[in-house]
Amino acid sequence: MTTTDLDAGTPARTSAPRGTGTRATRVLGIATVVAMAWLVAFGLGFSPADRDQEESVRILYVHVPTIWIAYLAFVVTAISSGCYLFGRKKSLGFDRVAGASAEIGVVFMAVTLIVGALWGRLTWGVFWQWDARLTTTALLFVTYIGYLAVRRLGGSHHQRAKRSAVLGLLAVLEIPLVHWSVRLWRSLHQEATVLRTDGDISMDGLMLFSLFVGVIAFTLLYVWLLLHRSRTMFLEDLIEDRGLDQALAARRAEAEEVRP
Amino acid sequence: MSAAIVGAIVEMDDAGFIIGSYVLTFATVGLFAWRTLRRGRRLAEQVPDEEKYWL
């Protein structure tokens, strides 16, 4: 990607992104920043206050998109895990996408839990309750922390990929439990407002649009993060392999010297 | 965003919690993005461009 200034014989200044970036990710990054600015403008400025929750409803525009993205990230982890486990090629690319997506999902889930606690303080009067939705969400968060810990257990890349793929496929089964927890058990948490089974979206048009802007903004951010994080994982694996190769070569050289 | 909107945001009820939620969200995700980019750049320096499949 780097161009060379032939006249001077020194590397030329280039506008090409460094590291794990490309022009496409740069464009995606700019689109994400613009979408986030729109989210702040609509979420905090243009959208109206709610009849019941008043101004605190504005937290919805970051709380709901972050949990949706966390779900999406964990589903992508499961799909990539399945592709690795059941695919013919056993490509480590699927494993890296699974790992990167799980990391992003954990970050978004942590944000959801903390922001949800702030919203809970305003609407319920408490930061935390061992309520069905909150407890199952916390359990999902801990499960994926475990998934990330399992990825760091050591062994070859394929051993890591195999064991984490199994866990990635099992952990995703918790998502329906979290989603339906408000119906399965008595819960303080409200039921779904948009993804309702009866199709009735009981939301003001501008509120729904603000939520839509939030979902778009965080989805763009997720894709941008996934591209960068999976490429970083590729570099980590490559450098680790190279280090192992060099260590093996050094040991072989030592053995050759010792041999009579 | 105009000064009027910024003023209205600051004066809204429970502004600390609401603005705090946005700041916390953007700060956490921004920190993760910054760490990912920084690590990627550092590692990319150790690998020739030919081996970077995205280039």
CSV table of C-alpha atoms in Angstrom, one decimal:
chain,number,residue,atom,x,y,z
A,1,MET,CA,0.0,0.0,0.0
A,2,THR,CA,2.9,2.3,0.8
A,3,THR,CA,4.2,4.2,-2.3
A,4,THR,CA,7.8,5.1,-2.8
A,5,ASP,CA,9.2,8.4,-4.0
A,6,LEU,CA,11.6,7.2,-6.6
A,7,ASP,CA,13.4,10.5,-7.1
A,8,ALA,CA,14.3,10.9,-3.5
A,9,GLY,CA,14.7,7.2,-2.7
A,10,THR,CA,12.7,7.7,0.5
A,11,PRO,CA,9.2,6.6,1.4
A,12,ALA,CA,6.7,9.0,0.1
A,13,ARG,CA,3.9,10.5,2.3
A,14,THR,CA,0.8,8.7,1.6
A,15,SER,CA,-2.8,9.1,2.6
A,16,ALA,CA,-3.3,5.3,2.8
A,17,PRO,CA,-4.4,4.2,6.3
A,18,ARG,CA,-1.8,2.4,8.4
A,19,GLY,CA,-2.2,-0.7,10.6
A,20,THR,CA,-5.4,-2.6,10.1
A,21,GLY,CA,-7.2,0.1,8.1
A,22,THR,CA,-8.1,0.5,4.5
A,23,ARG,CA,-9.8,3.3,2.6
A,24,ALA,CA,-13.1,1.4,3.0
A,25,THR,CA,-12.8,1.2,6.8
A,26,ARG,CA,-11.8,4.9,6.9
A,27,VAL,CA,-15.0,5.7,5.0
A,28,LEU,CA,-17.0,3.4,7.3
A,29,GLY,CA,-15.4,5.2,10.3
A,30,ILE,CA,-16.4,8.6,9.0
A,31,ALA,CA,-20.0,7.4,8.4
A,32,THR,CA,-20.0,6.0,12.0
A,33,VAL,CA,-19.0,9.3,13.5
A,34,VAL,CA,-21.6,11.2,11.4
A,35,ALA,CA,-24.3,8.7,12.5
A,36,MET,CA,-23.3,9.1,16.1
A,37,ALA,CA,-23.5,12.9,15.8
A,38,TRP,CA,-27.1,12.4,14.5
A,39,LEU,CA,-27.8,10.0,17.4
A,40,VAL,CA,-26.8,12.7,19.9
A,41,ALA,CA,-28.8,15.4,18.1
A,42,PHE,CA,-32.0,13.3,17.9
A,43,GLY,CA,-31.6,11.4,21.2
A,44,LEU,CA,-30.8,14.4,23.3
A,45,GLY,CA,-32.3,17.2,21.3
A,46,PHE,CA,-35.1,16.6,18.7
A,47,SER,CA,-36.9,13.6,20.2
A,48,PRO,CA,-39.8,14.5,22.6
A,49,ALA,CA,-40.0,13.5,26.3
A,50,ASP,CA,-42.1,10.5,27.1
A,51,ARG,CA,-45.6,10.8,28.8
A,52,ASP,CA,-44.6,8.4,31.6
A,53,GLN,CA,-40.8,8.3,31.7
A,54,GLU,CA,-40.4,12.0,30.8
A,55,GLU,CA,-36.8,12.9,29.9
A,56,SER,CA,-35.3,9.7,31.1
A,57,VAL,CA,-36.6,7.9,27.9
A,58,ARG,CA,-33.6,9.5,26.1
A,59,ILE,CA,-31.4,6.7,27.6
A,60,LEU,CA,-33.4,4.3,25.4
A,61,TYR,CA,-31.6,5.5,22.3
A,62,VAL,CA,-28.3,4.2,23.5
A,63,HIS,CA,-29.5,1.3,25.8
A,64,VAL,CA,-31.6,-0.6,23.2
A,65,PRO,CA,-29.1,-0.3,20.3
A,66,THR,CA,-26.2,-1.5,22.5
A,67,ILE,CA,-28.1,-4.6,23.6
A,68,TRP,CA,-29.2,-5.3,20.1
A,69,ILE,CA,-25.6,-5.1,18.9
A,70,ALA,CA,-24.4,-7.3,21.7
A,71,TYR,CA,-27.0,-9.9,20.6
A,72,LEU,CA,-25.9,-9.5,17.0
A,73,ALA,CA,-22.3,-9.9,18.0
A,74,PHE,CA,-23.0,-13.1,19.8
A,75,VAL,CA,-25.0,-14.5,17.0
A,76,VAL,CA,-22.2,-13.7,14.6
A,77,THR,CA,-19.8,-15.5,17.0
A,78,ALA,CA,-22.1,-18.6,16.9
A,79,ILE,CA,-22.4,-18.5,13.1
A,80,SER,CA,-18.6,-18.1,12.6
A,81,SER,CA,-18.1,-20.9,15.2
A,82,GLY,CA,-20.4,-23.2,13.2
A,83,CYS,CA,-18.6,-22.3,10.0
A,84,TYR,CA,-15.3,-23.2,11.5
A,85,LEU,CA,-16.5,-26.4,13.3
A,86,PHE,CA,-18.6,-27.8,10.4
A,87,GLY,CA,-16.8,-26.3,7.4
A,88,ARG,CA,-14.5,-28.4,5.2
A,89,LYS,CA,-11.6,-25.9,5.3
A,90,LYS,CA,-11.5,-25.3,9.0
A,91,SER,CA,-10.4,-21.7,8.3
A,92,LEU,CA,-9.0,-19.8,11.2
A,93,GLY,CA,-10.5,-16.7,9.7
A,94,PHE,CA,-13.9,-17.9,11.0
A,95,ASP,CA,-12.4,-18.3,14.4
A,96,ARG,CA,-10.9,-14.8,14.4
A,97,VAL,CA,-14.3,-13.3,13.4
A,98,ALA,CA,-15.9,-15.3,16.2
A,99,GLY,CA,-13.4,-14.1,18.8
A,100,ALA,CA,-13.5,-10.5,17.6
A,101,SER,CA,-17.3,-10.4,17.6
A,102,ALA,CA,-17.5,-11.9,21.1
A,103,GLU,CA,-15.1,-9.2,22.4
A,104,ILE,CA,-17.1,-6.5,20.9
A,105,GLY,CA,-20.3,-8.1,22.2
A,106,VAL,CA,-18.9,-8.2,25.7
A,107,VAL,CA,-18.0,-4.4,25.5
A,108,PHE,CA,-21.5,-3.6,24.3
A,109,MET,CA,-23.1,-5.8,26.9
A,110,ALA,CA,-21.1,-4.1,29.7
A,111,VAL,CA,-22.3,-0.7,28.5
A,112,THR,CA,-25.9,-2.0,28.4
A,113,LEU,CA,-25.7,-3.3,32.0
A,114,ILE,CA,-24.2,0.0,33.3
A,115,VAL,CA,-26.5,2.3,31.3
A,116,GLY,CA,-29.4,0.1,32.2
A,117,ALA,CA,-28.5,0.5,35.9
A,118,LEU,CA,-28.6,4.3,35.5
A,119,TRP,CA,-32.0,4.1,33.8
A,120,GLY,CA,-33.2,1.8,36.4
A,121,ARG,CA,-32.3,4.3,39.1
A,122,LEU,CA,-34.4,6.9,37.4
A,123,THR,CA,-37.5,4.7,36.6
A,124,TRP,CA,-37.5,2.0,39.4
A,125,GLY,CA,-35.6,4.0,42.1
A,126,VAL,CA,-32.8,1.4,42.3
A,127,PHE,CA,-29.6,0.7,40.3
A,128,TRP,CA,-30.0,-3.1,40.4
A,129,GLN,CA,-32.7,-5.8,41.1
A,130,TRP,CA,-32.3,-9.5,40.9
A,131,ASP,CA,-35.0,-9.4,38.3
A,132,ALA,CA,-35.4,-12.1,35.6
A,133,ARG,CA,-34.2,-9.9,32.7
A,134,LEU,CA,-31.3,-8.3,34.6
A,135,THR,CA,-30.2,-11.6,36.1
A,136,THR,CA,-30.2,-13.5,32.7
A,137,THR,CA,-28.4,-10.5,31.0
A,138,ALA,CA,-25.7,-10.6,33.7
A,139,LEU,CA,-25.5,-14.4,33.2
A,140,LEU,CA,-25.0,-13.9,29.5
A,141,PHE,CA,-22.3,-11.3,30.1
A,142,VAL,CA,-20.4,-13.7,32.5
A,143,THR,CA,-20.8,-16.6,30.0
A,144,TYR,CA,-19.0,-14.5,27.2
A,145,ILE,CA,-16.4,-13.4,29.7
A,146,GLY,CA,-15.8,-17.1,30.1
A,147,TYR,CA,-15.7,-17.6,26.4
A,148,LEU,CA,-13.0,-15.0,26.1
A,149,ALA,CA,-11.1,-16.6,28.9
A,150,VAL,CA,-11.3,-20.0,27.2
A,151,ARG,CA,-9.8,-18.5,24.0
A,152,ARG,CA,-6.7,-17.6,26.1
A,153,LEU,CA,-6.1,-21.1,27.5
A,154,GLY,CA,-3.2,-21.8,25.2
A,155,GLY,CA,-2.4,-24.6,22.7
A,156,SER,CA,-2.4,-24.3,18.9
A,157,HIS,CA,-4.6,-21.9,17.0
A,158,HIS,CA,-6.8,-24.9,15.9
A,159,GLN,CA,-7.2,-26.2,19.4
A,160,ARG,CA,-8.3,-22.7,20.5
A,161,ALA,CA,-10.7,-22.5,17.6
A,162,LYS,CA,-12.2,-25.9,18.2
A,163,ARG,CA,-12.9,-25.5,21.9
A,164,SER,CA,-14.1,-21.9,21.7
A,165,ALA,CA,-16.4,-22.8,18.7
A,166,VAL,CA,-18.2,-25.4,20.8
A,167,LEU,CA,-18.6,-22.8,23.6
A,168,GLY,CA,-19.7,-20.1,21.1
A,169,LEU,CA,-22.4,-22.4,19.8
A,170,LEU,CA,-23.7,-23.3,23.3
A,171,ALA,CA,-23.5,-19.8,24.8
A,172,VAL,CA,-25.8,-18.3,22.0
A,173,LEU,CA,-28.6,-20.4,23.3
A,174,GLU,CA,-28.9,-18.1,26.3
A,175,ILE,CA,-30.1,-15.2,24.1
A,176,PRO,CA,-33.7,-16.4,23.6
A,177,LEU,CA,-33.8,-17.0,27.4
A,178,VAL,CA,-32.8,-13.3,28.0
A,179,HIS,CA,-35.2,-12.0,25.4
A,180,TRP,CA,-38.2,-14.0,26.6
A,181,SER,CA,-37.3,-13.7,30.3
A,182,VAL,CA,-39.8,-10.7,30.7
A,183,ARG,CA,-42.6,-13.0,29.5
A,184,LEU,CA,-41.5,-16.3,31.2
A,185,TRP,CA,-41.2,-14.7,34.7
A,186,ARG,CA,-42.6,-11.7,36.4
A,187,SER,CA,-40.3,-8.9,35.7
A,188,LEU,CA,-39.7,-5.2,36.5
A,189,HIS,CA,-38.3,-4.7,33.0
A,190,GLN,CA,-40.8,-3.6,30.4
A,191,GLU,CA,-41.7,-6.0,27.5
A,192,ALA,CA,-40.4,-5.3,23.9
A,193,THR,CA,-41.6,-2.0,22.5
A,194,VAL,CA,-40.6,-2.5,18.8
A,195,LEU,CA,-40.1,-6.3,18.2
A,196,ARG,CA,-43.6,-7.2,19.5
A,197,THR,CA,-45.3,-10.4,18.4
A,198,ASP,CA,-48.6,-8.5,17.8
A,199,GLY,CA,-46.8,-6.0,15.4
A,200,ASP,CA,-48.1,-3.0,17.4
A,201,ILE,CA,-45.3,-0.5,17.8
A,202,SER,CA,-46.5,1.8,20.5
A,203,MET,CA,-44.0,4.6,20.0
A,204,ASP,CA,-44.1,8.2,18.7
A,205,GLY,CA,-42.7,8.6,15.2
A,206,LEU,CA,-39.8,10.8,16.1
A,207,MET,CA,-38.9,8.5,19.0
A,208,LEU,CA,-38.9,5.5,16.7
A,209,PHE,CA,-36.7,7.4,14.2
A,210,SER,CA,-34.2,8.3,16.9
A,211,LEU,CA,-34.0,4.7,17.9
A,212,PHE,CA,-33.5,3.8,14.3
A,213,VAL,CA,-30.7,6.3,14.0
A,214,GLY,CA,-29.1,4.7,17.1
A,215,VAL,CA,-29.4,1.2,15.7
A,216,ILE,CA,-27.8,2.3,12.4
A,217,ALA,CA,-25.0,4.2,14.2
A,218,PHE,CA,-24.1,1.3,16.4
A,219,THR,CA,-24.3,-1.3,13.6
A,220,LEU,CA,-21.8,0.8,11.5
A,221,LEU,CA,-19.6,1.0,14.6
A,222,TYR,CA,-19.9,-2.8,15.1
A,223,VAL,CA,-18.9,-3.6,11.5
A,224,TRP,CA,-15.9,-1.1,11.7
A,225,LEU,CA,-14.7,-2.6,15.0
A,226,LEU,CA,-15.2,-6.2,13.7
A,227,LEU,CA,-13.0,-5.5,10.7
A,228,HIS,CA,-10.2,-3.9,12.7
A,229,ARG,CA,-10.3,-6.4,15.6
A,230,SER,CA,-10.3,-9.5,13.4
A,231,ARG,CA,-7.4,-8.1,11.4
A,232,THR,CA,-5.5,-7.4,14.7
A,233,MET,CA,-6.2,-11.0,15.7
A,234,PHE,CA,-4.8,-12.2,12.4
A,235,LEU,CA,-1.6,-10.2,13.1
A,236,GLU,CA,-1.4,-11.6,16.6
A,237,ASP,CA,-1.6,-15.2,15.3
A,238,LEU,CA,1.0,-14.5,12.5
A,239,ILE,CA,3.5,-13.0,14.9
A,240,GLU,CA,3.0,-15.8,17.4
A,241,ASP,CA,3.6,-18.4,14.7
A,242,ARG,CA,6.7,-16.6,13.5
A,243,GLY,CA,8.0,-16.4,17.1
A,244,LEU,CA,7.5,-20.2,17.4
A,245,ASP,CA,9.2,-20.9,14.1
A,246,GLN,CA,12.2,-18.8,15.1
A,247,ALA,CA,12.4,-20.6,18.5
A,248,LEU,CA,12.3,-24.0,16.8
A,249,ALA,CA,15.0,-23.0,14.3
A,250,ALA,CA,17.2,-21.8,17.1
A,251,ARG,CA,16.7,-25.1,19.0
A,252,ARG,CA,17.5,-27.1,15.8
A,253,ALA,CA,20.7,-25.0,15.3
A,254,GLU,CA,21.7,-25.7,18.9
A,255,ALA,CA,21.2,-29.4,18.4
A,256,GLU,CA,23.2,-29.4,15.2
A,257,GLU,CA,26.1,-27.8,17.1
A,258,VAL,CA,26.1,-30.3,19.9
A,259,ARG,CA,25.8,-33.3,17.6
A,260,PRO,CA,29.3,-35.0,17.2
B,1,MET,CA,-26.1,21.6,17.4
B,2,SER,CA,-27.3,25.0,18.3
B,3,ALA,CA,-26.8,26.8,21.6
B,4,ALA,CA,-30.5,26.6,22.3
B,5,ILE,CA,-30.5,22.8,22.0
B,6,VAL,CA,-27.4,22.5,24.2
B,7,GLY,CA,-29.0,24.7,26.8
B,8,ALA,CA,-32.2,22.6,26.7
B,9,ILE,CA,-30.2,19.4,27.2
B,10,VAL,CA,-28.3,20.8,30.2
B,11,GLU,CA,-31.5,22.0,31.9
B,12,MET,CA,-33.6,18.9,31.3
B,13,ASP,CA,-34.6,16.8,34.4
B,14,ASP,CA,-32.1,14.2,35.4
B,15,ALA,CA,-29.6,15.6,33.0
B,16,GLY,CA,-26.7,14.1,35.0
B,17,PHE,CA,-28.0,10.5,34.5
B,18,ILE,CA,-29.0,11.0,30.9
B,19,ILE,CA,-25.9,12.8,29.7
B,20,GLY,CA,-23.8,10.5,31.8
B,21,SER,CA,-25.3,7.5,30.0
B,22,TYR,CA,-24.3,8.9,26.6
B,23,VAL,CA,-20.8,9.9,27.8
B,24,LEU,CA,-20.3,6.5,29.4
B,25,THR,CA,-21.4,4.7,26.2
B,26,PHE,CA,-19.2,6.7,23.9
B,27,ALA,CA,-16.2,6.7,26.3
B,28,THR,CA,-16.2,2.9,26.7
B,29,VAL,CA,-16.7,2.1,23.1
B,30,GLY,CA,-14.2,4.8,22.1
B,31,LEU,CA,-11.6,3.5,24.4
B,32,PHE,CA,-12.1,0.0,23.0
B,33,ALA,CA,-11.8,1.3,19.4
B,34,TRP,CA,-8.7,3.3,20.3
B,35,ARG,CA,-7.0,0.3,21.9
B,36,THR,CA,-7.9,-1.9,18.9
B,37,LEU,CA,-6.5,0.6,16.4
B,38,ARG,CA,-3.3,1.2,18.5
B,39,ARG,CA,-2.6,-2.5,18.9
B,40,GLY,CA,-3.3,-3.1,15.2
B,41,ARG,CA,-0.8,-0.4,14.1
B,42,ARG,CA,1.9,-1.7,16.5
B,43,LEU,CA,1.5,-5.3,15.2
B,44,ALA,CA,1.2,-4.2,11.6
B,45,GLU,CA,4.7,-2.6,11.8
B,46,GLN,CA,6.2,-6.1,12.4
B,47,VAL,CA,4.5,-7.7,9.4
B,48,PRO,CA,5.3,-7.0,5.7
B,49,ASP,CA,2.4,-5.6,3.6
B,50,GLU,CA,2.4,-8.7,1.4
B,51,GLU,CA,1.2,-10.8,4.3
B,52,LYS,CA,-1.7,-8.4,5.2
B,53,TYR,CA,-4.7,-9.9,3.3
B,54,TRP,CA,-6.7,-6.7,3.5
B,55,LEU,CA,-4.1,-4.7,1.5
